[in-house]
mmCIF file of N, CA and C in Angstrom:
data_model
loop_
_atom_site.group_PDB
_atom_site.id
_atom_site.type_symbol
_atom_site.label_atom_id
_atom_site.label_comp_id
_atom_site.label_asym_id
_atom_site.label_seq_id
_atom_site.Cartn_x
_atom_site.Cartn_y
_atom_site.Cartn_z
ATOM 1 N N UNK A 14 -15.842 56.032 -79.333
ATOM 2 C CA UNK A 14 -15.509 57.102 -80.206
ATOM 3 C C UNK A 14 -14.342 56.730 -81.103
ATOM 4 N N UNK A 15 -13.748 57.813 -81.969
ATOM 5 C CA UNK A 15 -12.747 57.682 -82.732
ATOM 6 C C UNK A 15 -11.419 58.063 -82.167
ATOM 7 N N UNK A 16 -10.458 57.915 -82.654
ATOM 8 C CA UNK A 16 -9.503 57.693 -81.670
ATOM 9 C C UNK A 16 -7.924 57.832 -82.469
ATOM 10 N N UNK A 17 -6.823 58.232 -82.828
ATOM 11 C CA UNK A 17 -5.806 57.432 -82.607
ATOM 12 C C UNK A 17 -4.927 58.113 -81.317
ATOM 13 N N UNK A 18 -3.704 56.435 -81.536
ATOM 14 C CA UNK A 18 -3.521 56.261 -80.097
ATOM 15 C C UNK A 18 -2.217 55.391 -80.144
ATOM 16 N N UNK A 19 -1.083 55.868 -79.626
ATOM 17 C CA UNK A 19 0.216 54.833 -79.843
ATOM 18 C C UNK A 19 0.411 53.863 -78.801
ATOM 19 N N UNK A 20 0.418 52.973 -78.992
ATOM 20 C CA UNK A 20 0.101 52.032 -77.894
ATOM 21 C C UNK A 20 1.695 51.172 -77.803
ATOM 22 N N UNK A 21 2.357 51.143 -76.998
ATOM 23 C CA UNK A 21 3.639 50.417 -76.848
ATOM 24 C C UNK A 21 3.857 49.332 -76.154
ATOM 25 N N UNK A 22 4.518 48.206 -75.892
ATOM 26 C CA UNK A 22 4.332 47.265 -75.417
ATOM 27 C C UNK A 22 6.063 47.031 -75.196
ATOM 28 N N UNK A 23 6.684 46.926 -74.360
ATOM 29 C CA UNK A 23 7.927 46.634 -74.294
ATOM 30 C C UNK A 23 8.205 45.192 -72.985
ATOM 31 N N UNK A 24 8.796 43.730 -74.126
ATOM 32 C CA UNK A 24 8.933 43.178 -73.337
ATOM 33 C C UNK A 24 10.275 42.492 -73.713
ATOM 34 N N UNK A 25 11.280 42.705 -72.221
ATOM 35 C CA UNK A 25 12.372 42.259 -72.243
ATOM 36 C C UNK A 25 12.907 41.805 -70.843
ATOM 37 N N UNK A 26 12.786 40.244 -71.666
ATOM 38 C CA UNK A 26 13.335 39.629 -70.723
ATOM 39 C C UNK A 26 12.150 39.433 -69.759
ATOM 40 N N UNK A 27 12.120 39.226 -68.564
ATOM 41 C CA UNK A 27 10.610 39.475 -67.736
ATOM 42 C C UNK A 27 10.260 40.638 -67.032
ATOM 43 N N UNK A 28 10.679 41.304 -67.765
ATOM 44 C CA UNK A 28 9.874 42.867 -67.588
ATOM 45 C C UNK A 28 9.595 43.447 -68.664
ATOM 46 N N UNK A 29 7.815 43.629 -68.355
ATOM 47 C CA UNK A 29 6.683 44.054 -69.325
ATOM 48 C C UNK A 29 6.490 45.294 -69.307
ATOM 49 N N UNK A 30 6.640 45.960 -69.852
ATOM 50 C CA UNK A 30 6.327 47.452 -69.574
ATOM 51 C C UNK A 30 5.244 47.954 -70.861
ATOM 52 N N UNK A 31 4.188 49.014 -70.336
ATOM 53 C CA UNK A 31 3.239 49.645 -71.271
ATOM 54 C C UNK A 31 3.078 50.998 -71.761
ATOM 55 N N UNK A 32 2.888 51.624 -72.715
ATOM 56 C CA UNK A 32 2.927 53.058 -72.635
ATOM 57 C C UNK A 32 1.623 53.267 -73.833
ATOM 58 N N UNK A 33 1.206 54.228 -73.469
ATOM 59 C CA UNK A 33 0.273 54.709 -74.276
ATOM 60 C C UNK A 33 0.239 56.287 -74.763
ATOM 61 N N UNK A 34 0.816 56.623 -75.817
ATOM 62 C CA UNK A 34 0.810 57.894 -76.462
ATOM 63 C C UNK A 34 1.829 58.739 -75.708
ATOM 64 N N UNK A 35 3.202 57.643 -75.265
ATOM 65 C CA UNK A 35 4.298 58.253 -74.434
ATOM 66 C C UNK A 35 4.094 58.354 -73.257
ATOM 67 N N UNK A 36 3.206 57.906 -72.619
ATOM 68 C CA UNK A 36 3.107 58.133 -71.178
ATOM 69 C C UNK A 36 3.120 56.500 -70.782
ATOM 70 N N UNK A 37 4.234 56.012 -69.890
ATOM 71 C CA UNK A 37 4.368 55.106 -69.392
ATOM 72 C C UNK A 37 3.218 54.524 -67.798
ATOM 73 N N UNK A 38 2.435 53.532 -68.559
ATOM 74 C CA UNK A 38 1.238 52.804 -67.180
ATOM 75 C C UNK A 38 1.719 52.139 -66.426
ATOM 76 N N UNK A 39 2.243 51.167 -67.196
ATOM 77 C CA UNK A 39 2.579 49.790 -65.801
ATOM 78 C C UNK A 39 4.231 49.184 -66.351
ATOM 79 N N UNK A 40 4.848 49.252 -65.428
ATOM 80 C CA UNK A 40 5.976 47.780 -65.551
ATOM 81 C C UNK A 40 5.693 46.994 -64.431
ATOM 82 N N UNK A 41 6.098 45.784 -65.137
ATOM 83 C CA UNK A 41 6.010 44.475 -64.267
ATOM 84 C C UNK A 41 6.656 43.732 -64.645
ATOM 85 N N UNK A 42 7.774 43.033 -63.514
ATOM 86 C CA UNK A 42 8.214 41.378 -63.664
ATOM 87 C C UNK A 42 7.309 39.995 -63.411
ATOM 88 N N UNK A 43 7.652 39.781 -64.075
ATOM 89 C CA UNK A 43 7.034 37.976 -64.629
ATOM 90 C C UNK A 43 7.863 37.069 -64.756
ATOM 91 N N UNK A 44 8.635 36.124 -64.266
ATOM 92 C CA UNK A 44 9.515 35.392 -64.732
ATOM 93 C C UNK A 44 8.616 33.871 -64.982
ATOM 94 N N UNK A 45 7.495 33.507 -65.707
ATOM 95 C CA UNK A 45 6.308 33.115 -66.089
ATOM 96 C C UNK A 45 7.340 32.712 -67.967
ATOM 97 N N UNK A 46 7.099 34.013 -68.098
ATOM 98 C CA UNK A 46 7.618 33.713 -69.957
ATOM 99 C C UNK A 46 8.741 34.682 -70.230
ATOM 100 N N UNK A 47 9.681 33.805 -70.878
ATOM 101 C CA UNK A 47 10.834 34.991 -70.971
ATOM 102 C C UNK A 47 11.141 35.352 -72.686
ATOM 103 N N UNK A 48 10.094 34.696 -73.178
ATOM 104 C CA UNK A 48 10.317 34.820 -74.279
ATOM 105 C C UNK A 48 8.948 34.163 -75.106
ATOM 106 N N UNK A 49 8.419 34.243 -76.478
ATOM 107 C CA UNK A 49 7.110 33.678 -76.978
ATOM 108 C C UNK A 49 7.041 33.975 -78.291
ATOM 109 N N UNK A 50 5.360 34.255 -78.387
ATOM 110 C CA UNK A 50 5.027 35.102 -79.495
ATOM 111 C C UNK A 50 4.012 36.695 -79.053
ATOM 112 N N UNK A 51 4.045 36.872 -80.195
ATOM 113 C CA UNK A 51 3.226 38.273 -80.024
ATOM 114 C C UNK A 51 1.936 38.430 -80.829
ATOM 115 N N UNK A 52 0.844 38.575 -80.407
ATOM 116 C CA UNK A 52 -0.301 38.622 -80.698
ATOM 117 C C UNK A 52 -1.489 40.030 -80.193
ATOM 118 N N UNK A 53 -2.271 40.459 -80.905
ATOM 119 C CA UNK A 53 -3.507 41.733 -80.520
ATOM 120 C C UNK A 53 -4.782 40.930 -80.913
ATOM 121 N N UNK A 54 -5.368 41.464 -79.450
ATOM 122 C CA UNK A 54 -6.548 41.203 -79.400
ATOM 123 C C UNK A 54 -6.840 42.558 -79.147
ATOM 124 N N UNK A 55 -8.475 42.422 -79.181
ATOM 125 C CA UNK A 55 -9.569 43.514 -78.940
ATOM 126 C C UNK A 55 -10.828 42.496 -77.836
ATOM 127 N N UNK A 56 -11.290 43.397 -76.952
ATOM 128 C CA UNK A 56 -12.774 43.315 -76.232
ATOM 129 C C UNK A 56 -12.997 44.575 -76.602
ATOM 130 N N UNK A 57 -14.721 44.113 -76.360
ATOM 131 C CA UNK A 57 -15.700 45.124 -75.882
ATOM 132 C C UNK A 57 -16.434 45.233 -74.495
ATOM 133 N N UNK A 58 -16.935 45.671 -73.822
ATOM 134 C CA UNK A 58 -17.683 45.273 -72.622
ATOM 135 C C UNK A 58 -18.940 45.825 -72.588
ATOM 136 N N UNK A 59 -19.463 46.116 -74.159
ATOM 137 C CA UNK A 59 -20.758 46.610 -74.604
ATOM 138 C C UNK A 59 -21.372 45.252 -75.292
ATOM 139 N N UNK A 60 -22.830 45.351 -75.939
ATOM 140 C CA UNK A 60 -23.201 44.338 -76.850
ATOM 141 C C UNK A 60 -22.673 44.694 -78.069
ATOM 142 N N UNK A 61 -22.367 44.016 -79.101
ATOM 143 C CA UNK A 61 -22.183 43.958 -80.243
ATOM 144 C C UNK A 61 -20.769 44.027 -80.674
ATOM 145 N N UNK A 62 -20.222 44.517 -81.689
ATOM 146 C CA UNK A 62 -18.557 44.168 -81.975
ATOM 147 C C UNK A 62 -17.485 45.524 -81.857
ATOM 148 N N UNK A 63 -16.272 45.301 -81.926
ATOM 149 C CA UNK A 63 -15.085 46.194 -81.657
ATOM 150 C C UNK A 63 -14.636 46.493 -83.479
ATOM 151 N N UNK A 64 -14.573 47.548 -83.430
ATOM 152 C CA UNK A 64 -13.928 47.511 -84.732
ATOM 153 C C UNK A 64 -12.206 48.411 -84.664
ATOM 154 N N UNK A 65 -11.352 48.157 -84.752
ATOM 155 C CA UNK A 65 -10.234 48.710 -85.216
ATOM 156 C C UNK A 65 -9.553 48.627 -85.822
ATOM 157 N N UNK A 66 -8.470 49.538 -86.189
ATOM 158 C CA UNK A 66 -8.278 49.896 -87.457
ATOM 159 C C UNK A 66 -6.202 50.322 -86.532
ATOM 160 N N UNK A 67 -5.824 49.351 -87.602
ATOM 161 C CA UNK A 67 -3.982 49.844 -87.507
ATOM 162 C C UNK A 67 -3.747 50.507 -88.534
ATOM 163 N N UNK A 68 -2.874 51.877 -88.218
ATOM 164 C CA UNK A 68 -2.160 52.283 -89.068
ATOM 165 C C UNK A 68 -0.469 51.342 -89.747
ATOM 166 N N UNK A 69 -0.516 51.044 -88.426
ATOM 167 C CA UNK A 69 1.161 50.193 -89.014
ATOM 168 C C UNK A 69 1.163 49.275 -87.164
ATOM 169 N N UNK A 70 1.607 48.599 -87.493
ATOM 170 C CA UNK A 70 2.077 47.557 -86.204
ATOM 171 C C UNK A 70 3.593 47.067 -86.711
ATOM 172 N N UNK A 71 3.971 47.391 -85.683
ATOM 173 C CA UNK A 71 5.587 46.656 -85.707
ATOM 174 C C UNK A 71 5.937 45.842 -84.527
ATOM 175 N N UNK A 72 6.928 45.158 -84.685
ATOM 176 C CA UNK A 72 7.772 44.054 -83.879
ATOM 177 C C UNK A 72 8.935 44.015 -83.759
ATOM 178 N N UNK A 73 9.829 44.229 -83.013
ATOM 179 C CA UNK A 73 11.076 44.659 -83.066
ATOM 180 C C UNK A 73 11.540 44.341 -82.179
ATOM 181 N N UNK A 74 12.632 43.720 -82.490
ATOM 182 C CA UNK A 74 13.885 42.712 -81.658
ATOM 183 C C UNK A 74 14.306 43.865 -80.552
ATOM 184 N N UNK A 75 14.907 43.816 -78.910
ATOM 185 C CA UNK A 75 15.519 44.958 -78.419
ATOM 186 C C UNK A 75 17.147 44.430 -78.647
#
């Protein structure tokens, strides 16, 4: 279906934390990567393709 949806990603230091539309899912430590790059992907787990659509994506130093 159609959708929007704020999707957050907070990583500092080796703790990952997720939130989706203000409601916080998962934190987790990793001491794996303490630092990188940042990249979005999409799956599907249907046949055929994903389509989405950003209003704005940001990146921001903490």
């Amino acid at each position: 279906g159609i959708a929007t949806n704020e999707i957050r990603a907070s990583c500092v230091g080796n703790q990952l934390s997720l939130a989706v539309n203000g409601i916080p899912l998962v934190t987790v430590t990793d001491p794996t990567f303490v630092n990188g790059d940042v990249g979005v992907g999409v799956t599907t787990f249907q046949p055929g393709t994903a389509v989405v659509e950003y209003d704005s994506f940001r990146v921001l130093q903490p």
